[in-house]
Amino acid sequence: MLDGEFGPRERLGEMRLATRFGVSRTPVREALARLASDGLIERGDGGFFVTIPNLTQLKDFYELRITLELRGIARAIEDPSVRHDPAVIAAELERWYAMRENPPTPDPRFVVQDERFHAELSRASGNPALTDALVAVSERIRRVRMYDFLTQDRVETTITEHIEIMEFVRDGRLDEGYRALHAHVGDSMAVVLERAQRAMTQMALHADRL
């Protein structure tokens, strides 16, 4: 689905999918429910269909996300009395150290792990309202951000960059942490937009053959 193999007008019928994957209708039904909850498919006239990414809206949400992300570190740079919670930073670093030792395989749902990292980094800065806003916007773009984790190199790059950002913050090197975070979220946006656009093109080509 993330590769654009299903056309935007192609109904995702339970029976046909069960035949294609050699399973019963029950796991297909459960899979469709899960994909719908993730926003990758939506119910239309007569069944489920692939959700088409709205790239204009995505860019707007990404701009908001970047602003919220950077504010967590910027407020500590501007006010020396603001300190990131060392316990939160240490706990999150341990998670990512473990993933560096045993990198997970590419999986769109790795986005959930990624979201947790950014939420915890924000939470450590001590402004709950900022974190709540970041979590909310992250959920709005999750269905398209999944495109960021389709290759092993992107997963491993993400792990490396997360650790670098957290270590900068832990060590009080906030200016470096700010720049590293800015580059990280900007690169992720570029990758997501490129892959989402490619998937939309594949969807269109597939639809023309229906």
PDB file of C-alpha atoms in Angstrom:
ATOM      1  CA  MET A   1       0.000   0.000   0.000  1.00  0.00           C
ATOM      2  CA  LEU A   2       2.792   2.417   0.893  1.00  0.00           C
ATOM      3  CA  ASP A   3       4.449   1.555  -2.427  1.00  0.00           C
ATOM      4  CA  GLY A   4       1.334   2.615  -4.312  1.00  0.00           C
ATOM      5  CA  GLU A   5       0.433  -0.876  -5.564  1.00  0.00           C
ATOM      6  CA  PHE A   6      -3.269  -0.290  -4.916  1.00  0.00           C
ATOM      7  CA  GLY A   7      -5.023   2.340  -7.019  1.00  0.00           C
ATOM      8  CA  PRO A   8      -7.066   5.131  -5.369  1.00  0.00           C
ATOM      9  CA  ARG A   9     -10.248   3.792  -6.971  1.00  0.00           C
ATOM     10  CA  GLU A  10      -9.501   0.151  -6.181  1.00  0.00           C
ATOM     11  CA  ARG A  11     -11.841  -1.257  -3.556  1.00  0.00           C
ATOM     12  CA  LEU A  12     -10.070  -3.323  -0.921  1.00  0.00           C
ATOM     13  CA  GLY A  13     -12.462  -6.250  -0.781  1.00  0.00           C
ATOM     14  CA  GLU A  14     -12.031  -8.776   2.028  1.00  0.00           C
ATOM     15  CA  MET A  15     -12.574 -11.852  -0.112  1.00  0.00           C
ATOM     16  CA  ARG A  16     -10.213 -10.764  -2.892  1.00  0.00           C
ATOM     17  CA  LEU A  17      -7.472  -9.820  -0.400  1.00  0.00           C
ATOM     18  CA  ALA A  18      -7.917 -13.083   1.492  1.00  0.00           C
ATOM     19  CA  THR A  19      -7.424 -14.997  -1.760  1.00  0.00           C
ATOM     20  CA  ARG A  20      -4.409 -12.917  -2.722  1.00  0.00           C
ATOM     21  CA  PHE A  21      -2.610 -13.510   0.579  1.00  0.00           C
ATOM     22  CA  GLY A  22      -3.821 -17.056   1.145  1.00  0.00           C
ATOM     23  CA  VAL A  23      -5.565 -16.386   4.459  1.00  0.00           C
ATOM     24  CA  SER A  24      -9.106 -16.346   5.805  1.00  0.00           C
ATOM     25  CA  ARG A  25     -11.251 -13.217   5.864  1.00  0.00           C
ATOM     26  CA  THR A  26     -10.809 -12.731   9.634  1.00  0.00           C
ATOM     27  CA  PRO A  27      -7.152 -11.557   9.598  1.00  0.00           C
ATOM     28  CA  VAL A  28      -7.912  -9.463   6.502  1.00  0.00           C
ATOM     29  CA  ARG A  29     -10.771  -7.775   8.339  1.00  0.00           C
ATOM     30  CA  GLU A  30      -8.514  -7.134  11.342  1.00  0.00           C
ATOM     31  CA  ALA A  31      -5.766  -5.768   9.090  1.00  0.00           C
ATOM     32  CA  LEU A  32      -8.183  -3.402   7.356  1.00  0.00           C
ATOM     33  CA  ALA A  33      -9.421  -2.131  10.721  1.00  0.00           C
ATOM     34  CA  ARG A  34      -5.837  -1.473  11.803  1.00  0.00           C
ATOM     35  CA  LEU A  35      -4.971   0.300   8.541  1.00  0.00           C
ATOM     36  CA  ALA A  36      -8.089   2.425   8.884  1.00  0.00           C
ATOM     37  CA  SER A  37      -7.136   3.418  12.438  1.00  0.00           C
ATOM     38  CA  ASP A  38      -3.717   4.465  11.128  1.00  0.00           C
ATOM     39  CA  GLY A  39      -5.365   6.559   8.434  1.00  0.00           C
ATOM     40  CA  LEU A  40      -3.825   4.609   5.557  1.00  0.00           C
ATOM     41  CA  ILE A  41      -7.243   3.585   4.254  1.00  0.00           C
ATOM     42  CA  GLU A  42     -10.678   5.134   4.586  1.00  0.00           C
ATOM     43  CA  ARG A  43     -14.220   3.893   4.140  1.00  0.00           C
ATOM     44  CA  GLY A  44     -15.855   4.998   0.915  1.00  0.00           C
ATOM     45  CA  ASP A  45     -18.769   3.982  -1.266  1.00  0.00           C
ATOM     46  CA  GLY A  46     -18.940   0.205  -1.034  1.00  0.00           C
ATOM     47  CA  GLY A  47     -15.872  -0.504   1.079  1.00  0.00           C
ATOM     48  CA  PHE A  48     -12.350   0.601   1.954  1.00  0.00           C
ATOM     49  CA  PHE A  49     -10.006   2.536  -0.334  1.00  0.00           C
ATOM     50  CA  VAL A  50      -6.426   3.786  -0.009  1.00  0.00           C
ATOM     51  CA  THR A  51      -6.185   7.265   1.526  1.00  0.00           C
ATOM     52  CA  ILE A  52      -4.574   9.694  -0.901  1.00  0.00           C
ATOM     53  CA  PRO A  53      -1.959  11.931   0.808  1.00  0.00           C
ATOM     54  CA  ASN A  54      -2.685  15.659   0.759  1.00  0.00           C
ATOM     55  CA  LEU A  55       0.805  17.062   0.224  1.00  0.00           C
ATOM     56  CA  THR A  56      -0.184  20.703   0.672  1.00  0.00           C
ATOM     57  CA  GLN A  57      -1.733  19.989   4.057  1.00  0.00           C
ATOM     58  CA  LEU A  58       1.198  17.777   4.947  1.00  0.00           C
ATOM     59  CA  LYS A  59       3.661  20.627   4.378  1.00  0.00           C
ATOM     60  CA  ASP A  60       1.613  22.907   6.624  1.00  0.00           C
ATOM     61  CA  PHE A  61       1.552  20.365   9.437  1.00  0.00           C
ATOM     62  CA  TYR A  62       5.267  19.678   9.026  1.00  0.00           C
ATOM     63  CA  GLU A  63       6.000  23.393   9.369  1.00  0.00           C
ATOM     64  CA  LEU A  64       4.036  23.422  12.615  1.00  0.00           C
ATOM     65  CA  ARG A  65       5.765  20.258  13.808  1.00  0.00           C
ATOM     66  CA  ILE A  66       9.238  21.721  13.190  1.00  0.00           C
ATOM     67  CA  THR A  67       8.309  24.903  15.072  1.00  0.00           C
ATOM     68  CA  LEU A  68       7.090  22.907  18.078  1.00  0.00           C
ATOM     69  CA  GLU A  69      10.082  20.563  18.007  1.00  0.00           C
ATOM     70  CA  LEU A  70      12.661  23.327  18.002  1.00  0.00           C
ATOM     71  CA  ARG A  71      10.883  25.365  20.655  1.00  0.00           C
ATOM     72  CA  GLY A  72      11.605  22.719  23.277  1.00  0.00           C
ATOM     73  CA  ILE A  73      15.346  23.314  22.930  1.00  0.00           C
ATOM     74  CA  ALA A  74      15.102  27.031  22.097  1.00  0.00           C
ATOM     75  CA  ARG A  75      13.385  27.839  25.389  1.00  0.00           C
ATOM     76  CA  ALA A  76      16.282  26.262  27.283  1.00  0.00           C
ATOM     77  CA  ILE A  77      18.780  28.242  25.209  1.00  0.00           C
ATOM     78  CA  GLU A  78      16.932  31.495  25.893  1.00  0.00           C
ATOM     79  CA  ASP A  79      16.403  30.856  29.608  1.00  0.00           C
ATOM     80  CA  PRO A  80      19.316  29.226  31.504  1.00  0.00           C
ATOM     81  CA  SER A  81      16.924  28.328  34.341  1.00  0.00           C
ATOM     82  CA  VAL A  82      15.160  25.879  32.015  1.00  0.00           C
ATOM     83  CA  ARG A  83      16.857  22.496  32.250  1.00  0.00           C
ATOM     84  CA  HIS A  84      15.933  19.316  30.438  1.00  0.00           C
ATOM     85  CA  ASP A  85      14.948  16.532  32.823  1.00  0.00           C
ATOM     86  CA  PRO A  86      18.011  14.253  32.982  1.00  0.00           C
ATOM     87  CA  ALA A  87      15.939  11.198  33.973  1.00  0.00           C
ATOM     88  CA  VAL A  88      13.737  11.489  30.888  1.00  0.00           C
ATOM     89  CA  ILE A  89      16.749  12.013  28.641  1.00  0.00           C
ATOM     90  CA  ALA A  90      18.646   9.082  30.132  1.00  0.00           C
ATOM     91  CA  ALA A  91      15.707   6.681  29.864  1.00  0.00           C
ATOM     92  CA  GLU A  92      15.062   7.570  26.227  1.00  0.00           C
ATOM     93  CA  LEU A  93      18.742   7.306  25.354  1.00  0.00           C
ATOM     94  CA  GLU A  94      18.838   3.771  26.776  1.00  0.00           C
ATOM     95  CA  ARG A  95      15.996   2.766  24.453  1.00  0.00           C
ATOM     96  CA  TRP A  96      17.826   4.083  21.416  1.00  0.00           C
ATOM     97  CA  TYR A  97      21.170   2.633  22.456  1.00  0.00           C
ATOM     98  CA  ALA A  98      19.447  -0.760  22.542  1.00  0.00           C
ATOM     99  CA  MET A  99      18.006  -0.177  19.058  1.00  0.00           C
ATOM    100  CA  ARG A 100      21.440   0.804  17.782  1.00  0.00           C
ATOM    101  CA  GLU A 101      22.748  -2.562  18.966  1.00  0.00           C
ATOM    102  CA  ASN A 102      19.859  -4.430  17.347  1.00  0.00           C
ATOM    103  CA  PRO A 103      18.308  -2.233  14.653  1.00  0.00           C
ATOM    104  CA  PRO A 104      14.698  -3.146  13.868  1.00  0.00           C
ATOM    105  CA  THR A 105      13.816  -4.116  10.329  1.00  0.00           C
ATOM    106  CA  PRO A 106      12.092  -1.520   8.128  1.00  0.00           C
ATOM    107  CA  ASP A 107       8.475  -1.183   9.176  1.00  0.00           C
ATOM    108  CA  PRO A 108       6.057   1.712   8.632  1.00  0.00           C
ATOM    109  CA  ARG A 109       4.919   1.377  12.244  1.00  0.00           C
ATOM    110  CA  PHE A 110       8.410   2.339  13.383  1.00  0.00           C
ATOM    111  CA  VAL A 111       6.888   5.814  13.193  1.00  0.00           C
ATOM    112  CA  VAL A 112       5.385   5.161  16.637  1.00  0.00           C
ATOM    113  CA  GLN A 113       8.866   4.727  18.124  1.00  0.00           C
ATOM    114  CA  ASP A 114       9.974   7.880  16.336  1.00  0.00           C
ATOM    115  CA  GLU A 115       7.032   9.852  17.698  1.00  0.00           C
ATOM    116  CA  ARG A 116       7.840   8.714  21.220  1.00  0.00           C
ATOM    117  CA  PHE A 117      11.401  10.001  20.900  1.00  0.00           C
ATOM    118  CA  HIS A 118      10.264  13.464  19.849  1.00  0.00           C
ATOM    119  CA  ALA A 119       7.538  13.586  22.497  1.00  0.00           C
ATOM    120  CA  GLU A 120       9.978  12.583  25.254  1.00  0.00           C
ATOM    121  CA  LEU A 121      12.550  15.134  24.102  1.00  0.00           C
ATOM    122  CA  SER A 122       9.838  17.777  24.268  1.00  0.00           C
ATOM    123  CA  ARG A 123       8.551  16.545  27.630  1.00  0.00           C
ATOM    124  CA  ALA A 124      12.045  16.769  29.086  1.00  0.00           C
ATOM    125  CA  SER A 125      12.059  20.506  28.351  1.00  0.00           C
ATOM    126  CA  GLY A 126       9.321  21.011  30.939  1.00  0.00           C
ATOM    127  CA  ASN A 127       6.408  22.552  29.007  1.00  0.00           C
ATOM    128  CA  PRO A 128       3.500  20.049  28.946  1.00  0.00           C
ATOM    129  CA  ALA A 129       1.379  22.248  26.662  1.00  0.00           C
ATOM    130  CA  LEU A 130       4.159  22.268  24.080  1.00  0.00           C
ATOM    131  CA  THR A 131       4.414  18.484  24.238  1.00  0.00           C
ATOM    132  CA  ASP A 132       0.645  18.017  23.944  1.00  0.00           C
ATOM    133  CA  ALA A 133       0.594  20.190  20.830  1.00  0.00           C
ATOM    134  CA  LEU A 134       3.487  18.241  19.306  1.00  0.00           C
ATOM    135  CA  VAL A 135       1.799  14.897  19.979  1.00  0.00           C
ATOM    136  CA  ALA A 136      -1.413  16.154  18.379  1.00  0.00           C
ATOM    137  CA  VAL A 137       0.257  17.346  15.171  1.00  0.00           C
ATOM    138  CA  SER A 138       2.357  14.161  14.988  1.00  0.00           C
ATOM    139  CA  GLU A 139      -0.816  12.085  14.997  1.00  0.00           C
ATOM    140  CA  ARG A 140      -2.206  14.174  12.139  1.00  0.00           C
ATOM    141  CA  ILE A 141       0.764  13.395   9.878  1.00  0.00           C
ATOM    142  CA  ARG A 142       1.493   9.844  11.048  1.00  0.00           C
ATOM    143  CA  ARG A 143      -0.222   8.161   8.096  1.00  0.00           C
ATOM    144  CA  VAL A 144       2.194   9.847   5.674  1.00  0.00           C
ATOM    145  CA  ARG A 145       5.270   9.901   7.922  1.00  0.00           C
ATOM    146  CA  MET A 146       5.194   6.115   7.740  1.00  0.00           C
ATOM    147  CA  TYR A 147       6.841   6.569   4.333  1.00  0.00           C
ATOM    148  CA  ASP A 148      10.022   7.580   6.162  1.00  0.00           C
ATOM    149  CA  PHE A 149      10.746   4.072   7.436  1.00  0.00           C
ATOM    150  CA  LEU A 150      10.617   1.803   4.413  1.00  0.00           C
ATOM    151  CA  THR A 151      14.363   1.155   4.109  1.00  0.00           C
ATOM    152  CA  GLN A 152      17.000  -0.124   6.511  1.00  0.00           C
ATOM    153  CA  ASP A 153      19.264   2.870   5.957  1.00  0.00           C
ATOM    154  CA  ARG A 154      16.522   5.303   6.976  1.00  0.00           C
ATOM    155  CA  VAL A 155      15.774   3.345  10.143  1.00  0.00           C
ATOM    156  CA  GLU A 156      19.450   3.201  11.107  1.00  0.00           C
ATOM    157  CA  THR A 157      20.034   6.858  10.205  1.00  0.00           C
ATOM    158  CA  THR A 158      17.085   7.835  12.378  1.00  0.00           C
ATOM    159  CA  ILE A 159      18.492   5.879  15.306  1.00  0.00           C
ATOM    160  CA  THR A 160      21.930   7.497  14.927  1.00  0.00           C
ATOM    161  CA  GLU A 161      20.497  11.001  14.671  1.00  0.00           C
ATOM    162  CA  HIS A 162      18.194  10.524  17.654  1.00  0.00           C
ATOM    163  CA  ILE A 163      21.103   9.467  19.811  1.00  0.00           C
ATOM    164  CA  GLU A 164      23.222  12.399  18.645  1.00  0.00           C
ATOM    165  CA  ILE A 165      20.460  14.910  19.429  1.00  0.00           C
ATOM    166  CA  MET A 166      19.784  13.453  22.864  1.00  0.00           C
ATOM    167  CA  GLU A 167      23.472  13.365  23.754  1.00  0.00           C
ATOM    168  CA  PHE A 168      23.895  17.017  22.784  1.00  0.00           C
ATOM    169  CA  VAL A 169      20.971  17.937  25.041  1.00  0.00           C
ATOM    170  CA  ARG A 170      22.190  15.705  27.872  1.00  0.00           C
ATOM    171  CA  ASP A 171      25.618  17.324  27.740  1.00  0.00           C
ATOM    172  CA  GLY A 172      24.239  20.855  27.680  1.00  0.00           C
ATOM    173  CA  ARG A 173      25.383  21.485  24.103  1.00  0.00           C
ATOM    174  CA  LEU A 174      22.046  23.029  23.252  1.00  0.00           C
ATOM    175  CA  ASP A 175      23.084  25.059  20.213  1.00  0.00           C
ATOM    176  CA  GLU A 176      24.449  21.897  18.592  1.00  0.00           C
ATOM    177  CA  GLY A 177      21.370  19.959  19.644  1.00  0.00           C
ATOM    178  CA  TYR A 178      19.130  22.615  18.111  1.00  0.00           C
ATOM    179  CA  ARG A 179      20.969  22.499  14.791  1.00  0.00           C
ATOM    180  CA  ALA A 180      21.016  18.690  14.754  1.00  0.00           C
ATOM    181  CA  LEU A 181      17.279  18.522  15.481  1.00  0.00           C
ATOM    182  CA  HIS A 182      16.521  21.097  12.782  1.00  0.00           C
ATOM    183  CA  ALA A 183      18.501  19.100  10.208  1.00  0.00           C
ATOM    184  CA  HIS A 184      16.882  15.854  11.371  1.00  0.00           C
ATOM    185  CA  VAL A 185      13.256  16.950  11.029  1.00  0.00           C
ATOM    186  CA  GLY A 186      13.984  18.810   7.796  1.00  0.00           C
ATOM    187  CA  ASP A 187      15.579  15.744   6.213  1.00  0.00           C
ATOM    188  CA  SER A 188      12.676  13.582   7.357  1.00  0.00           C
ATOM    189  CA  MET A 189      10.230  15.983   5.731  1.00  0.00           C
ATOM    190  CA  ALA A 190      12.106  15.853   2.418  1.00  0.00           C
ATOM    191  CA  VAL A 191      12.165  12.050   2.436  1.00  0.00           C
ATOM    192  CA  VAL A 192       8.489  11.757   3.325  1.00  0.00           C
ATOM    193  CA  LEU A 193       7.358  14.229   0.669  1.00  0.00           C
ATOM    194  CA  GLU A 194       9.435  12.521  -2.027  1.00  0.00           C
ATOM    195  CA  ARG A 195       8.162   9.050  -1.165  1.00  0.00           C
ATOM    196  CA  ALA A 196       4.566  10.180  -0.747  1.00  0.00           C
ATOM    197  CA  GLN A 197       4.699  11.884  -4.143  1.00  0.00           C
ATOM    198  CA  ARG A 198       6.162   8.750  -5.710  1.00  0.00           C
ATOM    199  CA  ALA A 199       3.436   6.595  -4.172  1.00  0.00           C
ATOM    200  CA  MET A 200       0.763   8.976  -5.451  1.00  0.00           C
ATOM    201  CA  THR A 201       2.250   8.732  -8.952  1.00  0.00           C
ATOM    202  CA  GLN A 202       2.190   4.932  -8.734  1.00  0.00           C
ATOM    203  CA  MET A 203      -1.409   5.067  -7.536  1.00  0.00           C
ATOM    204  CA  ALA A 204      -2.362   7.184 -10.541  1.00  0.00           C
ATOM    205  CA  LEU A 205      -0.595   4.860 -12.970  1.00  0.00           C
ATOM    206  CA  HIS A 206      -2.230   1.847 -11.382  1.00  0.00           C
ATOM    207  CA  ALA A 207      -5.660   3.508 -11.521  1.00  0.00           C
ATOM    208  CA  ASP A 208      -5.222   4.150 -15.245  1.00  0.00           C
ATOM    209  CA  ARG A 209      -4.893   0.405 -15.774  1.00  0.00           C
ATOM    210  CA  LEU A 210      -8.081  -0.448 -13.896  1.00  0.00           C
TER     211      LEU A 210
END
